[in-house]
Amino acid sequence: MNQRFSVITIGTDDLAAMKRFYSEKLGWQSVAENKDIVFYKMNGFLFSLFDRTSLASGAGISADGAGFRSFTFSYNVRSIQDVDALFDELMERGVNTLGKPQNTPFGGYFFCFTDVEDNVLEVAYNPYIPLDESGNTITHNNIDNL
């Protein structure tokens, strides 16, 4: 199996509300959608929203569960100033932030926010993750010195 993902899907309880959040609050445009699913083209993969119960059923597992989902999505930027600018923009749009931007022990800077179903997203500057001209991750630099 090659080291890559093609589609990352969030199972939702309210597809319409989630679509509004990602489309209106974050300004993302879908590339395909119907009454059951929405797809957003990302940098090299698709991000989709799909009914949580149907997603669990298709995988053969229970859809029960609540609280922290043991993952976050990170949107990395080039500078601390970029983190602050996105924080201000998302606050103006009424996005639920989980605190103000903060420094990390390794020289990074970040804040987290949630979508309407409490999935956690992070905006981060990480000096160890270089980005190409399009904002795509190139690699993760060595962290043996940390």
mmCIF file of C-alpha atoms in Angstrom, residues 37-129:
data_model
loop_
_atom_site.group_PDB
_atom_site.id
_atom_site.type_symbol
_atom_site.label_atom_id
_atom_site.label_comp_id
_atom_site.label_asym_id
_atom_site.label_seq_id
_atom_site.Cartn_x
_atom_site.Cartn_y
_atom_site.Cartn_z
ATOM 1 C CA ILE A 37 -22.325 13.570 0.472
ATOM 2 C CA VAL A 38 -20.187 16.653 -0.191
ATOM 3 C CA PHE A 39 -16.645 16.600 -1.625
ATOM 4 C CA TYR A 40 -14.039 19.373 -1.353
ATOM 5 C CA LYS A 41 -10.847 19.196 -3.453
ATOM 6 C CA MET A 42 -7.861 19.669 -1.201
ATOM 7 C CA ASN A 43 -4.144 19.641 -1.940
ATOM 8 C CA GLY A 44 -3.782 16.161 -3.380
ATOM 9 C CA PHE A 45 -6.828 14.468 -1.855
ATOM 10 C CA LEU A 46 -10.565 14.901 -1.359
ATOM 11 C CA PHE A 47 -12.204 15.839 1.932
ATOM 12 C CA SER A 48 -15.802 14.684 2.255
ATOM 13 C CA LEU A 49 -18.777 14.976 4.577
ATOM 14 C CA PHE A 50 -21.116 11.980 4.834
ATOM 15 C CA ASP A 51 -23.805 10.744 7.213
ATOM 16 C CA ARG A 52 -22.106 9.311 10.336
ATOM 17 C CA THR A 53 -24.504 6.390 10.785
ATOM 18 C CA SER A 54 -24.168 5.326 7.142
ATOM 19 C CA LEU A 55 -20.378 5.678 7.296
ATOM 20 C CA ALA A 56 -20.180 3.464 10.395
ATOM 21 C CA SER A 57 -22.597 0.948 8.920
ATOM 22 C CA GLY A 58 -20.529 0.684 5.759
ATOM 23 C CA ALA A 59 -17.461 -0.073 7.867
ATOM 24 C CA GLY A 60 -19.401 -2.628 9.896
ATOM 25 C CA ILE A 61 -19.019 -0.785 13.221
ATOM 26 C CA SER A 62 -21.290 0.995 15.693
ATOM 27 C CA ALA A 63 -21.977 4.707 15.153
ATOM 28 C CA ASP A 64 -22.175 5.306 18.931
ATOM 29 C CA GLY A 65 -19.689 7.668 20.492
ATOM 30 C CA ALA A 66 -19.226 11.275 21.441
ATOM 31 C CA GLY A 67 -16.581 13.681 22.694
ATOM 32 C CA PHE A 68 -13.049 14.067 21.379
ATOM 33 C CA ARG A 69 -12.543 11.936 18.298
ATOM 34 C CA SER A 70 -8.785 11.415 18.799
ATOM 35 C CA PHE A 71 -7.727 13.397 15.736
ATOM 36 C CA THR A 72 -7.394 16.957 14.513
ATOM 37 C CA PHE A 73 -6.976 18.459 11.075
ATOM 38 C CA SER A 74 -4.125 20.947 10.780
ATOM 39 C CA TYR A 75 -3.931 23.873 8.366
ATOM 40 C CA ASN A 76 -0.316 25.028 8.383
ATOM 41 C CA VAL A 77 0.776 28.526 7.392
ATOM 42 C CA ARG A 78 4.116 30.245 6.798
ATOM 43 C CA SER A 79 4.317 32.573 9.804
ATOM 44 C CA ILE A 80 3.069 33.565 13.222
ATOM 45 C CA GLN A 81 1.466 36.603 11.577
ATOM 46 C CA ASP A 82 -0.517 34.301 9.265
ATOM 47 C CA VAL A 83 -1.842 32.407 12.305
ATOM 48 C CA ASP A 84 -2.948 35.670 13.922
ATOM 49 C CA ALA A 85 -4.601 36.891 10.708
ATOM 50 C CA LEU A 86 -6.601 33.659 10.330
ATOM 51 C CA PHE A 87 -7.588 33.769 13.996
ATOM 52 C CA ASP A 88 -8.984 37.289 13.544
ATOM 53 C CA GLU A 89 -10.761 36.310 10.306
ATOM 54 C CA LEU A 90 -12.394 33.223 11.817
ATOM 55 C CA MET A 91 -13.436 35.161 14.932
ATOM 56 C CA GLU A 92 -15.119 37.754 12.688
ATOM 57 C CA ARG A 93 -16.995 34.921 10.936
ATOM 58 C CA GLY A 94 -18.294 33.589 14.249
ATOM 59 C CA VAL A 95 -16.234 30.388 14.300
ATOM 60 C CA ASN A 96 -15.906 28.700 17.714
ATOM 61 C CA THR A 97 -12.244 29.017 18.665
ATOM 62 C CA LEU A 98 -10.797 26.972 21.514
ATOM 63 C CA GLY A 99 -8.626 29.729 22.924
ATOM 64 C CA LYS A 100 -6.266 32.329 21.550
ATOM 65 C CA PRO A 101 -3.150 31.566 19.506
ATOM 66 C CA GLN A 102 -0.300 30.284 21.639
ATOM 67 C CA ASN A 103 3.372 29.423 21.391
ATOM 68 C CA THR A 104 4.676 25.865 21.479
ATOM 69 C CA PRO A 105 7.890 24.733 23.227
ATOM 70 C CA PHE A 106 9.541 24.038 19.838
ATOM 71 C CA GLY A 107 9.005 27.499 18.302
ATOM 72 C CA GLY A 108 5.631 26.894 16.724
ATOM 73 C CA TYR A 109 2.425 28.866 17.152
ATOM 74 C CA PHE A 110 -1.172 27.686 16.826
ATOM 75 C CA PHE A 111 -4.825 27.846 17.795
ATOM 76 C CA CYS A 112 -7.678 25.377 17.468
ATOM 77 C CA PHE A 113 -11.302 25.759 16.482
ATOM 78 C CA THR A 114 -14.272 23.469 15.993
ATOM 79 C CA ASP A 115 -16.777 22.951 13.235
ATOM 80 C CA VAL A 116 -20.480 22.715 14.065
ATOM 81 C CA GLU A 117 -20.146 19.066 15.166
ATOM 82 C CA ASP A 118 -17.108 19.703 17.385
ATOM 83 C CA ASN A 119 -14.440 18.237 15.108
ATOM 84 C CA VAL A 120 -11.194 19.988 16.040
ATOM 85 C CA LEU A 121 -9.222 21.893 13.426
ATOM 86 C CA GLU A 122 -5.887 23.608 14.028
ATOM 87 C CA VAL A 123 -4.212 26.572 12.341
ATOM 88 C CA ALA A 124 -0.472 26.345 12.916
ATOM 89 C CA TYR A 125 2.924 27.730 12.117
ATOM 90 C CA ASN A 126 5.522 24.989 12.584
ATOM 91 C CA PRO A 127 9.153 25.895 11.795
ATOM 92 C CA TYR A 128 9.895 22.214 11.151
ATOM 93 C CA ILE A 129 7.281 21.807 8.398
#
